[in-house]
Structure formats: C-alpha cells, structure tokens
Short mmCIF file of C-alpha atoms and ligand atoms in Angstrom, two decimals:
data_model
loop_
_atom_site.label_atom_id
_atom_site.label_comp_id
_atom_site.label_asym_id
_atom_site.label_seq_id
_atom_site.Cartn_x
_atom_site.Cartn_y
_atom_site.Cartn_z
CA UNK A 699 -35.47 -49.26 12.96
CA UNK A 700 -32.28 -48.61 14.93
CA UNK A 701 -30.79 -45.10 15.07
CA UNK A 702 -26.99 -44.76 14.99
CA UNK A 703 -24.49 -42.17 16.08
CA UNK A 704 -21.26 -42.64 14.16
CA UNK A 705 -18.91 -40.82 16.47
CA UNK A 706 -15.82 -39.00 15.28
CA UNK A 707 -15.95 -40.20 11.69
CA UNK A 708 -14.06 -38.52 8.87
CA UNK A 709 -16.34 -37.96 5.88
CA UNK A 710 -14.16 -38.42 2.80
CA UNK A 711 -11.06 -37.57 4.78
CA UNK A 712 -12.39 -34.33 6.31
CA UNK A 713 -12.08 -33.36 10.00
CA UNK A 714 -13.80 -35.87 12.31
CA UNK A 715 -17.47 -35.25 12.98
CA UNK A 716 -20.56 -37.02 14.32
CA UNK A 717 -22.93 -38.56 11.82
CA UNK A 718 -26.45 -39.60 12.79
CA UNK A 719 -28.53 -42.18 10.99
CA UNK A 720 -32.25 -42.37 11.67
CA UNK A 721 -35.26 -43.57 9.70
CA UNK A 722 -33.15 -44.60 6.75
CA UNK A 723 -31.50 -41.23 6.21
CA UNK A 724 -28.57 -39.18 7.47
CA UNK A 725 -30.29 -37.17 10.17
CA UNK A 726 -29.99 -34.34 12.63
CA UNK A 727 -28.91 -35.46 16.15
CA UNK A 728 -31.36 -37.89 17.79
CA UNK A 729 -31.67 -39.36 21.31
CA UNK A 730 -30.94 -42.99 22.15
CA UNK A 731 -28.86 -43.73 19.10
CA UNK A 732 -26.59 -46.77 19.12
CA UNK A 733 -23.04 -45.36 19.29
CA UNK A 734 -20.38 -46.57 16.89
CA UNK A 735 -16.91 -45.35 17.81
CA UNK A 736 -15.56 -44.28 14.44
CA UNK A 737 -12.26 -42.69 15.50
CA UNK A 738 -9.85 -43.19 12.61
CA UNK A 739 -12.58 -44.38 10.25
CA UNK A 740 -13.53 -42.80 6.94
CA UNK A 741 -17.14 -42.65 5.72
CA UNK A 742 -17.77 -43.09 2.01
CA UNK A 743 -21.04 -43.21 0.12
CA UNK A 744 -21.93 -46.90 -0.30
CA UNK A 745 -20.02 -48.37 -3.21
CA UNK A 746 -21.86 -49.21 -6.42
CA UNK A 747 -20.74 -51.95 -8.82
CA UNK A 748 -21.97 -51.74 -12.39
CA UNK A 749 -20.59 -55.18 -13.25
CA UNK A 750 -21.22 -58.17 -10.97
CA UNK A 751 -21.88 -61.81 -11.83
CA UNK A 752 -24.23 -63.30 -9.23
CA UNK A 753 -24.75 -66.62 -11.13
CA UNK A 754 -28.35 -67.11 -10.03
CA UNK A 755 -30.38 -68.56 -11.66
CA UNK A 756 -28.42 -71.53 -12.93
CA UNK A 757 -25.04 -71.72 -11.21
CA UNK A 758 -25.95 -71.54 -7.55
CA UNK A 759 -22.95 -73.79 -6.86
CA UNK A 760 -20.70 -70.82 -7.77
CA UNK A 761 -22.73 -67.94 -6.23
CA UNK A 762 -26.26 -66.98 -5.35
CA UNK A 763 -27.87 -63.58 -5.20
CA UNK A 764 -27.68 -63.89 -1.42
CA UNK A 765 -24.01 -64.98 -1.12
CA UNK A 766 -22.94 -62.42 -3.72
CA UNK A 767 -24.94 -59.71 -1.94
CA UNK A 768 -23.21 -60.58 1.33
CA UNK A 769 -19.80 -60.43 -0.34
CA UNK A 770 -20.78 -57.05 -1.77
CA UNK A 771 -21.89 -55.61 1.58
CA UNK A 772 -18.65 -56.84 3.19
CA UNK A 773 -16.77 -55.05 0.41
CA UNK A 774 -18.54 -51.77 1.23
CA UNK A 775 -21.15 -51.95 -1.55
CA UNK A 776 -24.76 -50.88 -1.24
CA UNK A 777 -25.76 -51.61 -4.84
CA UNK A 778 -24.63 -54.02 -7.53
CA UNK A 779 -25.74 -54.51 -11.13
CA UNK A 780 -26.19 -58.20 -11.87
CA UNK A 781 -24.94 -59.37 -15.26
CA UNK A 782 -27.30 -61.22 -17.58
CA UNK A 783 -25.19 -64.33 -18.37
CA UNK A 784 -27.16 -66.58 -16.07
CA UNK A 785 -28.96 -69.79 -16.99
CA UNK A 786 -31.58 -69.11 -18.18
CA UNK A 787 -30.16 -65.86 -19.54
CA UNK A 788 -31.70 -62.67 -18.16
CA UNK A 789 -33.25 -61.79 -21.51
CA UNK A 790 -36.92 -61.57 -20.46
CA UNK A 791 -38.96 -59.57 -17.97
CA UNK A 792 -39.52 -62.81 -16.04
CA UNK A 793 -35.86 -63.53 -15.36
CA UNK A 794 -34.85 -59.95 -14.51
CA UNK A 795 -37.80 -59.75 -12.12
CA UNK A 796 -36.70 -63.01 -10.49
CA UNK A 797 -33.17 -61.65 -9.89
CA UNK A 798 -34.55 -58.35 -8.64
CA UNK A 799 -36.90 -60.15 -6.23
CA UNK A 800 -34.09 -62.40 -4.93
CA UNK A 801 -32.06 -59.26 -4.26
CA UNK A 802 -34.90 -57.72 -2.29
CA UNK A 803 -35.31 -60.91 -0.27
CA UNK A 804 -31.60 -61.05 0.59
CA UNK A 805 -31.83 -57.38 1.61
CA UNK A 806 -28.07 -56.81 1.82
CA UNK A 807 -27.52 -54.55 -1.20
CA UNK A 808 -29.75 -53.21 -3.94
CA UNK A 809 -29.49 -55.74 -6.77
CA UNK A 810 -30.19 -54.04 -10.08
CA UNK A 811 -30.52 -56.60 -12.89
CA UNK A 812 -28.85 -55.99 -16.24
CA UNK A 813 -30.80 -57.32 -19.22
CA UNK A 814 -29.30 -59.18 -22.15
CA UNK A 815 -29.07 -57.30 -25.46
CA UNK A 816 -29.74 -60.41 -27.55
CA UNK A 817 -31.82 -63.54 -27.01
CA UNK A 818 -29.72 -66.13 -25.17
CA UNK A 819 -26.63 -63.87 -25.59
CA UNK A 820 -26.44 -65.47 -29.03
CA UNK A 821 -25.91 -62.19 -30.86
CA UNK A 822 -28.59 -62.91 -33.47
CA UNK A 823 -31.88 -61.40 -32.35
CA UNK A 824 -32.57 -58.45 -30.08
CA UNK A 825 -34.09 -59.38 -26.71
CA UNK A 826 -37.25 -57.69 -25.40
CA UNK A 827 -35.45 -54.65 -24.05
CA UNK A 828 -38.64 -52.63 -23.64
CA UNK A 829 -40.36 -55.34 -21.61
CA UNK A 830 -37.36 -55.53 -19.28
CA UNK A 831 -37.22 -51.74 -18.98
CA UNK A 832 -40.89 -51.50 -18.00
CA UNK A 833 -40.80 -54.56 -15.69
CA UNK A 834 -40.62 -54.30 -11.90
CA UNK A 835 -36.83 -54.64 -12.28
CA UNK A 836 -36.75 -51.31 -14.15
CA UNK A 837 -33.76 -52.36 -16.28
CA UNK A 838 -31.61 -49.55 -17.70
CA UNK A 839 -28.33 -51.31 -18.51
CA UNK A 840 -28.30 -53.97 -21.22
CA UNK A 841 -25.31 -56.19 -21.89
CA UNK A 842 -24.35 -59.50 -23.48
CA UNK A 843 -21.24 -59.51 -21.27
CA UNK A 844 -19.23 -62.67 -21.68
CA UNK A 845 -19.91 -62.12 -25.38
CA UNK A 846 -19.55 -59.11 -27.64
CA UNK A 847 -22.49 -57.76 -29.60
CA UNK A 848 -20.35 -58.24 -32.67
CA UNK A 849 -22.95 -57.58 -35.40
CA UNK A 850 -22.74 -53.83 -36.10
CA UNK A 851 -26.32 -53.61 -37.35
CA UNK A 852 -27.68 -55.24 -34.22
CA UNK A 853 -25.48 -53.01 -32.05
CA UNK A 854 -26.77 -49.94 -33.86
CA UNK A 855 -30.39 -50.99 -33.41
CA UNK A 856 -29.89 -51.74 -29.71
CA UNK A 857 -28.27 -48.33 -29.18
CA UNK A 858 -31.20 -46.66 -30.95
CA UNK A 859 -33.79 -48.67 -29.07
CA UNK A 860 -32.60 -47.82 -25.53
CA UNK A 861 -32.76 -44.07 -26.20
CA UNK A 862 -36.51 -44.25 -25.59
CA UNK A 863 -35.95 -44.94 -21.88
CA UNK A 864 -32.48 -43.42 -21.39
CA UNK A 865 -30.96 -46.87 -21.31
CA UNK A 866 -27.37 -47.75 -22.02
CA UNK A 867 -25.68 -50.62 -23.85
CA UNK A 868 -22.72 -52.02 -21.88
CA UNK A 869 -20.46 -53.64 -24.42
CA UNK A 870 -18.02 -56.48 -23.82
CA UNK A 871 -15.58 -55.27 -26.47
CA UNK A 872 -14.03 -58.31 -28.12
CA UNK A 873 -13.96 -58.89 -31.88
CA UNK A 874 -14.61 -62.64 -31.78
CA UNK A 875 -12.79 -63.45 -35.01
CA UNK A 876 -9.59 -61.98 -33.57
CA UNK A 877 -9.77 -63.96 -30.32
CA UNK A 878 -10.60 -67.44 -31.56
CA UNK A 879 -8.93 -69.93 -29.24
CA UNK A 880 -7.33 -67.15 -27.21
CA UNK A 881 -5.95 -68.07 -23.79
CA UNK A 882 -4.15 -64.92 -22.63
CA UNK A 883 -2.90 -61.51 -23.78
CA UNK A 884 -1.09 -61.67 -27.12
CA UNK A 885 2.47 -60.53 -26.55
CA UNK A 886 5.91 -61.59 -25.46
CA UNK A 887 4.66 -63.75 -22.60
CA UNK A 888 2.12 -65.65 -24.73
CA UNK A 889 4.83 -66.37 -27.29
CA UNK A 890 7.13 -67.66 -24.57
CA UNK A 891 4.41 -69.84 -23.01
CA UNK A 892 3.07 -71.07 -26.33
CA UNK A 893 -0.49 -69.98 -25.53
CA UNK A 894 -2.81 -68.50 -28.18
CA UNK A 895 -2.99 -64.73 -27.79
CA UNK A 896 -5.93 -62.30 -27.34
CA UNK A 897 -4.63 -59.20 -29.10
CA UNK A 898 -5.29 -55.72 -27.75
CA UNK A 899 -6.66 -54.70 -31.14
CA UNK A 900 -9.63 -57.08 -30.71
CA UNK A 901 -10.85 -54.80 -27.91
CA UNK A 902 -9.76 -51.50 -29.43
CA UNK A 903 -11.41 -52.14 -32.81
CA UNK A 904 -14.81 -52.78 -31.22
CA UNK A 905 -14.59 -49.73 -28.96
CA UNK A 906 -13.64 -47.58 -31.96
CA UNK A 907 -16.60 -48.93 -33.94
CA UNK A 908 -19.02 -48.56 -31.05
CA UNK A 909 -18.14 -44.97 -30.14
CA UNK A 910 -18.78 -44.08 -33.79
CA UNK A 911 -22.12 -45.92 -33.72
CA UNK A 912 -23.11 -44.25 -30.45
CA UNK A 913 -22.17 -40.87 -31.91
CA UNK A 914 -24.08 -41.59 -35.11
CA UNK A 915 -27.33 -42.46 -33.35
CA UNK A 916 -26.83 -40.10 -30.38
CA UNK A 917 -27.14 -42.83 -27.80
CA UNK A 918 -25.33 -43.97 -24.66
CA UNK A 919 -22.56 -46.55 -24.72
CA UNK A 920 -20.79 -48.02 -21.72
CA UNK A 921 -17.59 -50.00 -22.24
CA UNK A 922 -17.03 -52.93 -19.89
CA UNK A 923 -13.64 -53.85 -18.42
CA UNK A 924 -11.30 -51.67 -20.51
CA UNK A 925 -7.92 -53.37 -20.49
CA UNK A 926 -5.50 -51.75 -22.95
CA UNK A 927 -3.62 -48.47 -23.41
CA UNK A 928 -4.96 -48.29 -26.97
CA UNK A 929 -8.56 -48.48 -25.73
CA UNK A 930 -7.84 -45.56 -23.41
CA UNK A 931 -6.72 -43.46 -26.40
CA UNK A 932 -9.85 -44.32 -28.40
CA UNK A 933 -12.01 -43.34 -25.41
CA UNK A 934 -10.06 -40.15 -24.81
CA UNK A 935 -10.68 -39.00 -28.38
CA UNK A 936 -14.35 -39.99 -28.31
CA UNK A 937 -14.96 -38.11 -25.08
CA UNK A 938 -13.16 -35.05 -26.42
CA UNK A 939 -15.63 -35.09 -29.34
CA UNK A 940 -18.56 -35.28 -26.93
CA UNK A 941 -19.63 -38.87 -27.58
CA UNK A 942 -21.88 -40.16 -24.79
CA UNK A 943 -19.57 -42.94 -23.72
CA UNK A 944 -18.59 -44.14 -20.24
CA UNK A 945 -16.08 -46.82 -19.35
CA UNK A 946 -15.04 -49.08 -16.52
CA UNK A 947 -11.79 -50.69 -15.40
CA UNK A 948 -11.50 -53.62 -13.00
CA UNK A 949 -9.25 -53.72 -9.93
CA UNK A 950 -7.35 -56.65 -11.45
CA UNK A 951 -6.56 -54.78 -14.65
CA UNK A 952 -5.29 -51.89 -12.51
CA UNK A 953 -2.93 -54.17 -10.60
CA UNK A 954 -1.99 -57.44 -12.30
CA UNK A 955 -0.10 -58.25 -15.51
CA UNK A 956 0.18 -61.09 -18.03
CA UNK A 957 3.45 -62.23 -16.42
CA UNK A 958 1.23 -64.02 -13.88
CA UNK A 959 0.18 -66.52 -16.56
CA UNK A 960 3.70 -67.95 -16.46
CA UNK A 961 2.79 -70.29 -13.58
CA UNK A 962 -0.23 -71.61 -15.56
CA UNK A 963 -2.40 -71.07 -12.48
CA UNK A 964 -5.93 -70.56 -13.89
CA UNK A 965 -6.83 -68.22 -11.04
CA UNK A 966 -5.13 -65.60 -13.25
CA UNK A 967 -7.19 -66.48 -16.33
CA UNK A 968 -9.73 -63.76 -17.02
CA UNK A 969 -11.51 -62.10 -19.89
CA UNK A 970 -10.29 -59.68 -21.12
CA UNK A 971 -6.90 -61.06 -20.14
CA UNK A 972 -4.35 -59.46 -17.85
CA UNK A 973 -2.23 -57.15 -20.01
CA UNK A 974 1.22 -55.57 -19.77
CA UNK A 975 2.78 -53.15 -17.30
CA UNK A 976 2.37 -50.25 -19.76
CA UNK A 977 -1.34 -51.04 -20.14
CA UNK A 978 -1.68 -51.04 -16.35
CA UNK A 979 0.02 -47.62 -16.18
CA UNK A 980 -2.28 -46.18 -18.87
CA UNK A 981 -5.39 -47.52 -17.13
CA UNK A 982 -4.31 -46.03 -13.79
CA UNK A 983 -3.80 -42.63 -15.39
CA UNK A 984 -7.10 -42.87 -17.30
CA UNK A 985 -9.02 -43.45 -14.08
CA UNK A 986 -7.36 -40.36 -12.58
CA UNK A 987 -8.11 -38.27 -15.69
CA UNK A 988 -11.72 -39.42 -15.83
CA UNK A 989 -11.27 -40.97 -19.29
CA UNK A 990 -12.30 -44.12 -17.47
CA UNK A 991 -15.30 -43.25 -15.32
CA UNK A 992 -15.59 -46.10 -12.85
CA UNK A 993 -13.98 -49.05 -11.16
CA UNK A 994 -16.20 -52.11 -11.67
CA UNK A 995 -15.36 -55.46 -10.16
CA UNK A 996 -16.43 -57.93 -12.89
CA UNK A 997 -16.82 -60.23 -9.85
CA UNK A 998 -16.85 -63.61 -11.63
CA UNK A 999 -17.21 -66.49 -9.18
CA UNK A 1000 -16.50 -69.97 -10.52
CA UNK A 1001 -16.95 -73.37 -8.91
CA UNK A 1002 -13.77 -75.28 -8.02
CA UNK A 1003 -14.06 -77.76 -10.90
CA UNK A 1004 -14.29 -74.90 -13.40
CA UNK A 1005 -11.18 -73.19 -12.10
CA UNK A 1006 -8.84 -75.78 -10.61
CA UNK A 1007 -8.05 -77.57 -13.82
CA UNK A 1008 -5.78 -77.15 -16.82
CA UNK A 1009 -5.36 -73.53 -17.95
CA UNK A 1010 -6.94 -74.17 -21.34
CA UNK A 1011 -10.08 -75.68 -19.82
CA UNK A 1012 -10.54 -73.25 -16.95
CA UNK A 1013 -13.30 -70.63 -17.10
CA UNK A 1014 -12.12 -67.04 -17.20
CA UNK A 1015 -12.99 -64.82 -14.26
CA UNK A 1016 -11.95 -63.63 -10.79
CA UNK A 1017 -13.68 -62.68 -7.56
CA UNK A 1018 -13.72 -58.97 -6.92
CA UNK A 1019 -16.33 -57.64 -4.51
CA UNK A 1020 -14.55 -58.18 -1.21
CA UNK A 1021 -11.17 -56.87 -2.35
CA UNK A 1022 -11.99 -54.00 -4.73
CA UNK A 1023 -11.70 -51.10 -2.29
CA UNK A 1024 -8.47 -52.42 -0.68
CA UNK A 1025 -6.91 -52.85 -4.13
CA UNK A 1026 -7.90 -49.34 -5.19
CA UNK A 1027 -6.59 -47.96 -1.88
CA UNK A 1028 -3.31 -49.81 -2.36
CA UNK A 1029 -2.87 -48.12 -5.75
CA UNK A 1030 -4.19 -44.60 -5.15
CA UNK A 1031 -3.80 -44.14 -1.41
CA UNK A 1032 -6.29 -42.05 0.57
CA UNK A 1033 -7.64 -40.01 -2.37
CA UNK A 1034 -11.13 -40.30 -0.90
CA UNK A 1035 -12.90 -37.96 -3.24
CA UNK A 1036 -11.51 -39.83 -6.26
CA UNK A 1037 -12.49 -43.17 -4.72
CA UNK A 1038 -16.00 -41.95 -3.86
CA UNK A 1039 -16.46 -40.66 -7.38
CA UNK A 1040 -15.13 -43.67 -9.30
CA UNK A 1041 -16.63 -46.31 -7.02
CA UNK A 1042 -19.93 -44.73 -5.96
CA UNK A 1043 -21.12 -41.50 -7.56
CA UNK A 1044 -20.21 -42.19 -11.18
CA UNK A 1045 -21.42 -45.81 -11.17
CA UNK A 1046 -24.70 -44.75 -9.50
CA UNK A 1047 -25.16 -42.15 -12.24
CA UNK A 1048 -24.42 -44.62 -15.04
CA UNK A 1049 -26.81 -47.20 -13.60
CA UNK A 1050 -29.48 -44.58 -12.81
CA UNK A 1051 -29.60 -45.63 -9.15
CA UNK A 1052 -31.14 -42.72 -7.29
CA UNK A 1053 -30.36 -42.82 -3.58
CA UNK A 1054 -26.87 -44.21 -4.14
CA UNK A 1055 -23.70 -42.22 -4.70
CA UNK A 1056 -24.93 -39.39 -2.49
CA UNK A 1057 -23.01 -36.79 -0.51
CA UNK A 1058 -23.96 -37.99 3.02
CA UNK A 1059 -25.67 -34.68 3.76
CA UNK A 1060 -28.53 -34.49 6.28
CA UNK A 1061 -31.71 -35.84 4.71
CA UNK A 1062 -30.00 -38.03 2.12
CA UNK A 1063 -30.48 -41.82 2.11
CA UNK A 1064 -28.14 -43.54 4.56
CA UNK A 1065 -26.27 -45.66 2.04
CA UNK A 1066 -22.69 -45.59 3.24
CA UNK A 1067 -19.68 -47.57 4.32
CA UNK A 1068 -17.06 -47.04 7.04
CA UNK A 1069 -13.47 -47.92 6.25
CA UNK A 1070 -10.44 -48.26 8.50
CA UNK A 1071 -7.62 -47.15 6.20
CA UNK A 1072 -4.93 -47.98 8.79
CA UNK A 1073 -5.90 -51.65 9.09
CA UNK A 1074 -4.21 -54.22 6.86
CA UNK A 1075 -5.58 -57.62 6.01
CA UNK A 1076 -4.09 -60.74 4.47
CA UNK A 1077 -6.50 -62.10 1.85
CA UNK A 1078 -7.56 -65.58 2.91
CA UNK A 1079 -9.84 -67.24 0.34
CA UNK A 1080 -11.45 -69.41 3.03
CA UNK A 1081 -12.67 -66.28 4.82
CA UNK A 1082 -14.51 -64.82 1.84
CA UNK A 1083 -18.30 -64.68 1.90
CA UNK A 1084 -18.54 -65.52 -1.78
CA UNK A 1085 -19.49 -69.13 -2.46
CA UNK A 1086 -16.44 -69.39 -4.73
CA UNK A 1087 -12.75 -69.15 -3.91
CA UNK A 1088 -11.16 -67.84 -7.12
CA UNK A 1089 -9.44 -64.74 -5.79
CA UNK A 1090 -6.13 -63.83 -7.45
CA UNK A 1091 -5.06 -61.98 -4.29
CA UNK A 1092 -4.72 -64.93 -1.90
CA UNK A 1093 -1.93 -64.28 0.60
CA UNK A 1094 -1.56 -60.62 -0.34
CA UNK A 1095 -1.60 -58.02 2.44
CA UNK A 1096 -3.99 -55.20 1.52
CA UNK A 1097 -4.80 -51.92 3.23
CA UNK A 1098 -8.29 -50.89 4.31
CA UNK A 1099 -10.76 -52.87 6.33
CA UNK A 1100 -14.47 -52.36 5.70
CA UNK A 1101 -15.84 -51.94 9.22
CA UNK A 1102 -19.52 -51.21 8.59
CA UNK A 1103 -21.97 -50.81 5.73
CA UNK A 1104 -25.47 -49.33 5.88
CA UNK A 1105 -28.24 -49.81 3.36
CA UNK A 1106 -30.99 -47.20 3.79
CA UNK A 1107 -30.02 -46.87 7.43
CA UNK A 1108 -29.95 -50.61 8.20
CA UNK A 1109 -26.57 -52.06 9.10
CA UNK A 1110 -25.62 -54.86 6.69
CA UNK A 1111 -22.07 -55.07 8.08
CA UNK A 1112 -20.93 -54.22 11.63
CA UNK A 1113 -17.48 -54.81 13.12
CA UNK A 1114 -16.37 -56.17 9.77
CA UNK A 1115 -18.98 -58.94 9.90
CA UNK A 1116 -22.18 -59.42 7.92
CA UNK A 1117 -25.21 -58.74 10.09
CA UNK A 1118 -27.31 -61.48 8.43
N1 NCD B 1853 -14.84 -61.75 -17.04
C1 NCD B 1853 -14.66 -63.04 -17.08
O1 NCD B 1853 -13.52 -63.50 -17.18
N2 NCD B 1853 -15.68 -63.88 -17.01
C2 NCD B 1853 -17.07 -63.53 -17.08
C3 NCD B 1853 -17.59 -63.44 -18.44
C4 NCD B 1853 -16.62 -62.96 -19.47
O2 NCD B 1853 -16.50 -61.73 -19.65
O3 NCD B 1853 -16.01 -63.80 -20.11
C5 NCD B 1853 -17.88 -64.58 -16.35
O4 NCD B 1853 -19.12 -64.52 -16.37
O5 NCD B 1853 -17.28 -65.48 -15.75
#
C-alpha cells in the first residue's frame, strides 16, 4: 500500500500542515511517501451520503453500484447508503448482501445498503428487518423511499422493531392521498402552469405524525429530503421536546425553486418537488441551526428515455453526488466545520458507519477528501461519471474542485480523476 505525504494542506481551514497517510490511517511522518502538493487545498473527512440511489440490481442502464461509486468518490464521498428501491427491491438479506458485495468489489466507496421497510415497498407487510440487520450487509437504516410508509400501524411496528438493533426508519414523508396525480409543488406556479400540485402539508402531516410515533415508542426516526418551511417547524418543536429524530435536506432543495418548472424541462422534476424561495431560506437556516442534521444527495439517476420526455411522464429525480459539495460551498462559503459536520460526521453517526466522519487525527482511518476551494468548474453533463445525465446544474459555474479522495488510505481520486 502506498504511503502519502499531503504537503501544506489546510485541515478544515486551519493553518497549512503536512498530513501523512500510511497503512490505511493518518500516520506519523514516514519515509518514501508519495508527495501530493496540497498548497491551497482543504482536507475534509470523506463525505458520507445517507441517501443514494445506485439502481443496481434492475436498472443498470441508469446506474450501477460501480458507476455510482465512482461518481461518489469524484464528489468527495467515502461512504454512501444505497436506497432499497431497486428491482428486485432490497427487502431481503439476499439482495442487501448482493449490493454490499458489489460495493466491496467496486472498492471506490463503502456502500452501505438500506433495507426496505415493507415487502416490495408495497406498504402492506413488514419486510424481514432482522434478517437484513444480521446479514453480512449489517443493515441499520430501513426505508421505503420513493414511497411513504403511510399506514400508521405499520410505521409504529417498524419503529418498535428496529429498537432491538439500534436501527432507524428513514421516512419518505408524503401522505399519498394528498399527492395523487401531483406533478410539482402546489402554489402560485402550479396554478399558472396548470399542473396538479403536491402540497407542503402532505409532507408536514406525515412528519408530525411520525415524530409523535417515534416519541411514543422511544425509537429513532430519520426524515428524508425535507423540503418545506413547515416541516422545519415541526422538526424544531420535536427536537426541542427531545424526540430522537434526525433529518436531511438535499442540495437541490437548498438551491432551486418551483419557478424552474415553468420551462417544463423534466430535469427539474423531483420528489419531493422544488418549493418556493421562502422554503429554500428556511431550509438553509435549519441546516445552520442543526434542526436539519445532514445534507443528503438523493442522487437519483434516470435513463434518457425516462427523463427526456413530456413532464407528466418523466420520472422524478436528479443526479447529486458529483455536485453536492460545490453546491453547498456556493451557498455557505468556506464554513468548513459546518460542511464537515453536515456532510460527514453527522451522516456517519446516523448511518452507524464507524471509521467515517472522523477528525483526521493521527491513528484514525484515512477516509478523507481534498478540495480546491478557489477552483471553479462549469458543470458539463457529458463529463459526469454517473451513467445518467440528469443534472439540473448543467452549464452552471460552481466553486470547489474535488482534487483527491482516499478510502482507508487508498486513493480513489487523484488530480480530480478517478483512479480506477
Ligand atoms: N427523489 C426522486 O425524485 N426520485 C427517487 C424516488 C422518489 O423519492 O420518488 C428515485 O428513486 O428516483
């Protein structure tokens, strides 16, 4: 294994220093290390995504574990949690072990499978959560993402069940009766465009119900892709009462608004939908306050035929892994400690991923990324490592180039390029 000397790097914005990597860990100085000139670069703990769609098994035309892992490494990630809405659904020990094994084989990031809450994501019958938890994949997060666990009795039972192994239910909060036929955020713009609306209350009502259920049974709830100002208020109150709830926001909900639907370009169709400017402002503040714990990408690759079609027929979802850090940097600037917390430490804690989200001290696992905050890059969809092209940021100039990423001391990205 190669040893590295990362020369003159700023750890989380501190004074430049030399960082050595040897034998998979941050080490004391060693001889014969490969020197990386890191003047002007910032070292962060490797990013961790609690919400990634890798599409394998089933939709390898949109993404595979390997292509998604490469996109993740290029985005500065060292671990991603793979959502269960594959085909077949990741609702058995067999499927989660398959995804976990594919992640190991790709060897670019740690791929931690998420298990489905219900069989086939159908919301009727609880999946074998225990079997997934005790499998080689060691599943701790369970989610029907793409669908809401709408049945309150089933949600309660799932919350109770995962307590036995300190698991967490990650809820896609969407009251399905309130979003039937929905195409975009319900508001002024949807009225103008004549598209069926997805009202904010459909998200807020489920979060309100679920924090009460989690409180009642004393279990852990995680809320996926929070998108409205009202949801932030529900979460703020629940946290103040001590409910064990965590929440994520996506880069696109921190940046984009429903006005973008006006061109009917399906690249802006996503679930939950892009909201209003005041929602965006509330989400930004909530991430600062810690009411929202993490930035999660909800990286949702889709094949061309599923995206480049009429708005109503297009699948919802956007790419996220390769642009997340630049988007966050463009919003918050060089607040490195905040970025490290919301994109690495907190997600590693939620997902129970020991070895990630560390402090880069000597002896700790060398999971880290080097960023050039001064570099700017125009997003070119054809240059992305993802197998899909559905980025909403095409043509935008974003700050922050990911120069290198290390997974347990092995370089996965060097000079801004994937090593394998
Ligand atoms: N977030 C999305 O817009 N899409 C997700 C699933 C979903 O939440 O609908 C996907 O898997 O494509």
